[in-house]
């Protein structure tokens, strides 16, 4: 099962790397709920996360996450100790801290320019992040770390990018105008017309067919003549025998 989970995680990482420009080391934003779940399930985040993703990672958090854990008290003291070991990324709520879910959501808005992964157990936060394109999600299920498959929003965003790469209708009109100005359109039309012309039958092929038919007829006539000659010779021999007998 571990190999299968690693293969699926590799496919998901390949999707983000090839389509959205994610590169190693991957930056993972973790909140207090993920740290608490890792503590309960005895998951060593620093050791198991790089093995699961098979890539270099940077474990990060924000000041809002740390202050929220401090405000919750002794219940999440172990999660706070874990989160304090991570790198702290600067957020726009330095002077006025907000809830961890609000902070992490603001860090990945505008198409996630810093290519953050979000690791959380907050269901409401995950539902909001799925509505944003290009944000990988991590969570813990049954003592295992799971990388969520790309959301439909991310897939639609990438499909829109590929469709925009093709030539639009206005661009086609502009290209056609440039061709007419430079006289390239007439040359193209003349070439296309020449290609569309259908040629007549090849006279050489017809002659070959006629020759084949003539040779067949000649062979039939030769066979007839040979048969008639054989019959004449047989009659002549029979007549000579009769004369000698008399």
mmCIF file of C-alpha atoms in Angstrom:
data_model
loop_
_atom_site.group_PDB
_atom_site.id
_atom_site.type_symbol
_atom_site.label_atom_id
_atom_site.label_comp_id
_atom_site.label_asym_id
_atom_site.label_seq_id
_atom_site.Cartn_x
_atom_site.Cartn_y
_atom_site.Cartn_z
ATOM 1 C CA UNK A 1 0.000 0.000 0.000
ATOM 2 C CA UNK A 2 2.888 2.349 0.746
ATOM 3 C CA UNK A 3 4.293 1.930 -2.783
ATOM 4 C CA UNK A 4 0.882 2.659 -4.306
ATOM 5 C CA UNK A 5 0.508 5.817 -2.219
ATOM 6 C CA UNK A 6 3.960 6.986 -3.293
ATOM 7 C CA UNK A 7 3.119 6.342 -6.970
ATOM 8 C CA UNK A 8 -0.102 8.362 -6.736
ATOM 9 C CA UNK A 9 1.738 11.157 -4.931
ATOM 10 C CA UNK A 10 4.394 11.135 -7.669
ATOM 11 C CA UNK A 11 1.704 11.495 -10.338
ATOM 12 C CA UNK A 12 0.089 14.406 -8.517
ATOM 13 C CA UNK A 13 3.459 16.118 -8.069
ATOM 14 C CA UNK A 14 4.183 15.624 -11.762
ATOM 15 C CA UNK A 15 0.898 17.309 -12.596
ATOM 16 C CA UNK A 16 1.838 20.419 -10.615
ATOM 17 C CA UNK A 17 5.446 20.420 -11.795
ATOM 18 C CA UNK A 18 4.755 20.106 -15.532
ATOM 19 C CA UNK A 19 1.673 22.334 -15.670
ATOM 20 C CA UNK A 20 2.121 24.950 -12.943
ATOM 21 C CA UNK A 21 5.883 25.252 -12.502
ATOM 22 C CA UNK A 22 6.296 23.714 -9.020
ATOM 23 C CA UNK A 23 9.944 23.021 -8.196
ATOM 24 C CA UNK A 24 11.948 21.495 -5.370
ATOM 25 C CA UNK A 25 12.272 22.174 -2.515
ATOM 26 C CA UNK A 26 8.475 22.246 -2.153
ATOM 27 C CA UNK A 27 7.170 24.747 0.380
ATOM 28 C CA UNK A 28 4.586 23.264 2.737
ATOM 29 C CA UNK A 29 2.404 25.551 4.856
ATOM 30 C CA UNK A 30 1.222 23.660 7.953
ATOM 31 C CA UNK A 31 -1.395 24.774 10.453
ATOM 32 C CA UNK A 32 -2.055 23.715 14.039
ATOM 33 C CA UNK A 33 -4.667 21.111 13.145
ATOM 34 C CA UNK A 34 -2.197 19.179 10.982
ATOM 35 C CA UNK A 35 0.476 19.312 13.699
ATOM 36 C CA UNK A 36 -2.029 18.100 16.287
ATOM 37 C CA UNK A 37 -3.117 15.178 14.092
ATOM 38 C CA UNK A 38 0.525 14.223 13.454
ATOM 39 C CA UNK A 39 1.161 14.235 17.204
ATOM 40 C CA UNK A 40 -1.859 12.030 17.925
ATOM 41 C CA UNK A 41 -0.985 9.507 15.190
ATOM 42 C CA UNK A 42 2.761 9.577 16.068
ATOM 43 C CA UNK A 43 3.828 10.845 12.645
ATOM 44 C CA UNK A 44 7.292 12.383 12.369
ATOM 45 C CA UNK A 45 6.606 15.152 9.862
ATOM 46 C CA UNK A 46 10.228 16.043 9.131
ATOM 47 C CA UNK A 47 11.173 12.437 8.430
ATOM 48 C CA UNK A 48 8.040 11.043 6.771
ATOM 49 C CA UNK A 49 7.024 13.974 4.559
ATOM 50 C CA UNK A 50 10.116 13.911 2.273
ATOM 51 C CA UNK A 51 9.874 10.111 2.015
ATOM 52 C CA UNK A 52 6.210 10.225 1.059
ATOM 53 C CA UNK A 53 6.635 12.968 -1.541
ATOM 54 C CA UNK A 54 10.040 11.605 -2.646
ATOM 55 C CA UNK A 55 11.281 15.183 -2.876
ATOM 56 C CA UNK A 56 12.952 17.923 -0.894
ATOM 57 C CA UNK A 57 10.546 19.953 1.215
ATOM 58 C CA UNK A 58 10.565 23.076 3.349
ATOM 59 C CA UNK A 59 8.152 22.956 6.290
ATOM 60 C CA UNK A 60 6.703 26.398 6.852
ATOM 61 C CA UNK A 61 4.041 28.155 8.895
ATOM 62 C CA UNK A 62 2.924 31.719 9.591
ATOM 63 C CA UNK A 63 2.841 34.008 12.601
ATOM 64 C CA UNK A 64 -0.958 33.822 12.688
ATOM 65 C CA UNK A 65 -0.803 30.026 13.093
ATOM 66 C CA UNK A 66 1.638 30.283 16.003
ATOM 67 C CA UNK A 67 -0.401 32.961 17.775
ATOM 68 C CA UNK A 68 -3.573 30.940 17.379
ATOM 69 C CA UNK A 69 -1.870 27.934 18.978
ATOM 70 C CA UNK A 70 -0.660 30.110 21.852
ATOM 71 C CA UNK A 71 -4.171 31.401 22.455
ATOM 72 C CA UNK A 72 -5.644 27.861 22.628
ATOM 73 C CA UNK A 73 -3.542 26.963 25.679
ATOM 74 C CA UNK A 74 -2.276 23.647 26.988
ATOM 75 C CA UNK A 75 -4.571 21.480 24.856
ATOM 76 C CA UNK A 76 -2.406 22.072 21.791
ATOM 77 C CA UNK A 77 0.905 22.640 23.553
ATOM 78 C CA UNK A 78 2.591 19.745 21.705
ATOM 79 C CA UNK A 79 1.324 20.998 18.335
ATOM 80 C CA UNK A 80 2.708 24.436 19.157
ATOM 81 C CA UNK A 81 6.139 22.964 19.888
ATOM 82 C CA UNK A 82 6.095 21.164 16.560
ATOM 83 C CA UNK A 83 5.017 24.272 14.620
ATOM 84 C CA UNK A 84 7.715 26.395 16.261
ATOM 85 C CA UNK A 85 10.379 24.247 14.554
ATOM 86 C CA UNK A 86 9.215 25.272 11.108
ATOM 87 C CA UNK A 87 10.223 28.296 9.046
ATOM 88 C CA UNK A 88 7.916 31.266 9.554
ATOM 89 C CA UNK A 89 6.696 32.897 6.336
ATOM 90 C CA UNK A 90 5.744 36.542 6.432
ATOM 91 C CA UNK A 91 2.023 37.172 5.995
ATOM 92 C CA UNK A 92 0.091 40.435 5.523
ATOM 93 C CA UNK A 93 -1.346 40.164 9.083
ATOM 94 C CA UNK A 94 1.821 40.998 10.981
ATOM 95 C CA UNK A 95 0.273 43.817 13.006
ATOM 96 C CA UNK A 96 -3.268 42.457 13.206
ATOM 97 C CA UNK A 97 -3.213 38.636 13.443
ATOM 98 C CA UNK A 98 -6.173 36.713 12.065
ATOM 99 C CA UNK A 99 -7.355 33.112 12.272
ATOM 100 C CA UNK A 100 -4.985 30.492 10.858
ATOM 101 C CA UNK A 101 -7.491 29.420 8.195
ATOM 102 C CA UNK A 102 -7.908 33.009 6.975
ATOM 103 C CA UNK A 103 -4.144 33.541 6.934
ATOM 104 C CA UNK A 104 -3.342 30.379 4.974
ATOM 105 C CA UNK A 105 -6.127 31.111 2.505
ATOM 106 C CA UNK A 106 -4.677 34.559 1.833
ATOM 107 C CA UNK A 107 -1.202 33.069 1.269
ATOM 108 C CA UNK A 108 -2.382 30.969 -1.699
ATOM 109 C CA UNK A 109 -4.721 33.412 -3.411
ATOM 110 C CA UNK A 110 -4.060 34.974 -6.846
ATOM 111 C CA UNK A 111 -3.126 31.599 -8.417
ATOM 112 C CA UNK A 112 -0.672 30.688 -5.641
ATOM 113 C CA UNK A 113 2.359 32.631 -6.976
ATOM 114 C CA UNK A 114 4.795 31.157 -4.380
ATOM 115 C CA UNK A 115 3.698 27.562 -5.112
ATOM 116 C CA UNK A 116 2.711 26.673 -1.569
ATOM 117 C CA UNK A 117 1.330 23.320 -0.451
ATOM 118 C CA UNK A 118 -1.241 23.541 2.350
ATOM 119 C CA UNK A 119 -1.292 20.865 5.075
ATOM 120 C CA UNK A 120 -4.397 21.069 7.230
ATOM 121 C CA UNK A 121 -7.152 19.028 8.880
ATOM 122 C CA UNK A 122 -9.622 21.913 8.769
ATOM 123 C CA UNK A 123 -12.509 20.767 6.563
ATOM 124 C CA UNK A 124 -13.823 24.278 5.887
ATOM 125 C CA UNK A 125 -10.367 25.450 4.846
ATOM 126 C CA UNK A 126 -9.903 22.513 2.478
ATOM 127 C CA UNK A 127 -13.256 23.207 0.805
ATOM 128 C CA UNK A 128 -12.256 26.836 0.230
ATOM 129 C CA UNK A 129 -8.811 25.899 -1.097
ATOM 130 C CA UNK A 130 -10.333 23.444 -3.575
ATOM 131 C CA UNK A 131 -12.095 26.388 -5.166
ATOM 132 C CA UNK A 132 -8.704 28.008 -5.866
ATOM 133 C CA UNK A 133 -6.589 26.781 -8.800
ATOM 134 C CA UNK A 134 -3.116 25.360 -8.339
ATOM 135 C CA UNK A 135 -3.008 24.682 -4.578
ATOM 136 C CA UNK A 136 -1.966 21.149 -3.517
ATOM 137 C CA UNK A 137 -3.587 19.850 -0.333
ATOM 138 C CA UNK A 138 -2.125 17.532 2.304
ATOM 139 C CA UNK A 139 -3.934 15.874 5.210
ATOM 140 C CA UNK A 140 -3.719 12.830 7.483
ATOM 141 C CA UNK A 141 -6.017 9.793 7.200
ATOM 142 C CA UNK A 142 -5.566 6.613 9.243
ATOM 143 C CA UNK A 143 -2.015 7.323 10.389
ATOM 144 C CA UNK A 144 -0.882 8.201 6.860
ATOM 145 C CA UNK A 145 -0.143 11.429 5.012
ATOM 146 C CA UNK A 146 -2.215 11.886 1.859
ATOM 147 C CA UNK A 147 -1.674 14.272 -1.050
ATOM 148 C CA UNK A 148 -5.027 15.238 -2.533
ATOM 149 C CA UNK A 149 -5.556 14.809 -6.270
ATOM 150 C CA UNK A 150 -5.819 18.015 -8.349
ATOM 151 C CA UNK A 151 -9.195 19.668 -7.922
ATOM 152 C CA UNK A 152 -11.551 20.246 -10.891
ATOM 153 C CA UNK A 153 -10.783 23.956 -10.542
ATOM 154 C CA UNK A 154 -7.065 23.332 -11.077
ATOM 155 C CA UNK A 155 -7.710 21.096 -14.100
ATOM 156 C CA UNK A 156 -10.058 23.664 -15.660
ATOM 157 C CA UNK A 157 -7.475 26.418 -15.056
ATOM 158 C CA UNK A 158 -4.780 24.453 -16.886
ATOM 159 C CA UNK A 159 -7.096 23.599 -19.776
ATOM 160 C CA UNK A 160 -7.904 27.300 -20.140
ATOM 161 C CA UNK A 161 -4.192 28.106 -20.263
ATOM 162 C CA UNK A 162 -3.596 25.586 -23.053
ATOM 163 C CA UNK A 163 -6.582 26.839 -25.037
ATOM 164 C CA UNK A 164 -5.306 30.419 -24.819
ATOM 165 C CA UNK A 165 -2.024 29.323 -26.366
ATOM 166 C CA UNK A 166 -3.761 28.569 -29.658
ATOM 167 C CA UNK A 167 -4.430 31.288 -32.220
ATOM 168 C CA UNK A 168 -7.641 33.211 -31.578
ATOM 169 C CA UNK A 169 -10.084 34.443 -34.239
ATOM 170 C CA UNK A 170 -8.793 38.023 -34.097
ATOM 171 C CA UNK A 171 -5.213 36.805 -34.438
ATOM 172 C CA UNK A 172 -6.199 34.778 -37.501
ATOM 173 C CA UNK A 173 -7.732 37.910 -39.098
ATOM 174 C CA UNK A 174 -4.582 39.907 -38.389
ATOM 175 C CA UNK A 175 -2.383 37.173 -39.853
ATOM 176 C CA UNK A 176 -4.539 37.043 -42.985
ATOM 177 C CA UNK A 177 -4.279 40.825 -43.409
ATOM 178 C CA UNK A 178 -0.513 40.687 -43.130
ATOM 179 C CA UNK A 179 -0.391 37.931 -45.736
ATOM 180 C CA UNK A 180 -2.504 39.938 -48.201
ATOM 181 C CA UNK A 181 -0.346 43.023 -47.684
ATOM 182 C CA UNK A 182 2.831 41.102 -48.430
ATOM 183 C CA UNK A 183 1.302 39.106 -51.283
ATOM 184 C CA UNK A 184 1.660 35.772 -49.571
ATOM 185 C CA UNK A 185 -2.040 34.961 -49.655
ATOM 186 C CA UNK A 186 -2.162 34.834 -53.502
ATOM 187 C CA UNK A 187 0.785 32.458 -53.646
ATOM 188 C CA UNK A 188 -0.865 30.214 -51.080
ATOM 189 C CA UNK A 189 -4.133 30.206 -53.016
ATOM 190 C CA UNK A 190 -2.416 29.327 -56.301
ATOM 191 C CA UNK A 191 -0.551 26.471 -54.647
ATOM 192 C CA UNK A 192 -3.731 25.167 -53.050
ATOM 193 C CA UNK A 193 -5.547 25.304 -56.401
ATOM 194 C CA UNK A 194 -2.802 23.332 -58.116
ATOM 195 C CA UNK A 195 -3.016 20.689 -55.459
ATOM 196 C CA UNK A 196 -6.788 20.385 -55.804
ATOM 197 C CA UNK A 197 -6.661 19.662 -59.591
ATOM 198 C CA UNK A 198 -7.367 16.069 -60.468
ATOM 199 C CA UNK A 199 -5.215 14.486 -63.154
ATOM 200 C CA UNK A 200 -6.546 12.177 -65.903
ATOM 201 C CA UNK A 201 -5.706 8.509 -66.208
ATOM 202 C CA UNK A 202 -2.149 7.603 -66.927
ATOM 203 C CA UNK A 203 -1.829 6.598 -70.597
ATOM 204 C CA UNK A 204 1.045 4.273 -69.857
ATOM 205 C CA UNK A 205 -1.033 2.304 -67.381
ATOM 206 C CA UNK A 206 -3.770 1.926 -70.018
ATOM 207 C CA UNK A 207 -1.298 0.677 -72.606
ATOM 208 C CA UNK A 208 0.039 -1.913 -70.232
ATOM 209 C CA UNK A 209 -3.425 -3.248 -69.626
ATOM 210 C CA UNK A 210 -4.070 -3.521 -73.412
ATOM 211 C CA UNK A 211 -0.806 -5.382 -73.930
ATOM 212 C CA UNK A 212 -1.746 -7.838 -71.258
ATOM 213 C CA UNK A 213 -5.088 -8.455 -72.923
ATOM 214 C CA UNK A 214 -3.451 -8.928 -76.378
ATOM 215 C CA UNK A 215 -0.932 -11.397 -75.016
ATOM 216 C CA UNK A 216 -3.726 -13.409 -73.399
ATOM 217 C CA UNK A 217 -5.641 -13.545 -76.702
ATOM 218 C CA UNK A 218 -2.486 -14.578 -78.614
ATOM 219 C CA UNK A 219 -1.828 -17.371 -76.147
ATOM 220 C CA UNK A 220 -5.374 -18.660 -76.574
ATOM 221 C CA UNK A 221 -4.996 -18.686 -80.396
ATOM 222 C CA UNK A 222 -1.666 -20.525 -80.169
ATOM 223 C CA UNK A 223 -3.242 -23.201 -78.009
ATOM 224 C CA UNK A 224 -6.040 -23.691 -80.560
ATOM 225 C CA UNK A 225 -3.561 -24.009 -83.453
ATOM 226 C CA UNK A 226 -1.448 -26.512 -81.590
ATOM 227 C CA UNK A 227 -4.466 -28.687 -80.867
ATOM 228 C CA UNK A 228 -5.605 -28.631 -84.527
ATOM 229 C CA UNK A 229 -2.086 -29.564 -85.771
ATOM 230 C CA UNK A 230 -1.918 -32.517 -83.417
ATOM 231 C CA UNK A 231 -5.242 -33.820 -84.683
ATOM 232 C CA UNK A 232 -4.118 -33.578 -88.369
ATOM 233 C CA UNK A 233 -0.957 -35.567 -87.700
ATOM 234 C CA UNK A 234 -2.916 -38.339 -86.044
ATOM 235 C CA UNK A 235 -5.292 -38.710 -89.041
ATOM 236 C CA UNK A 236 -2.393 -38.886 -91.533
ATOM 237 C CA UNK A 237 -0.692 -41.741 -89.683
ATOM 238 C CA UNK A 238 -3.907 -43.775 -89.468
ATOM 239 C CA UNK A 239 -4.410 -43.490 -93.307
ATOM 240 C CA UNK A 240 -0.929 -44.798 -94.092
ATOM 241 C CA UNK A 241 -1.458 -47.932 -91.994
ATOM 242 C CA UNK A 242 -4.621 -48.766 -93.906
ATOM 243 C CA UNK A 243 -2.873 -48.536 -97.310
ATOM 244 C CA UNK A 244 -0.126 -50.951 -96.281
ATOM 245 C CA UNK A 245 -2.659 -53.503 -95.137
ATOM 246 C CA UNK A 246 -4.368 -53.622 -98.576
#
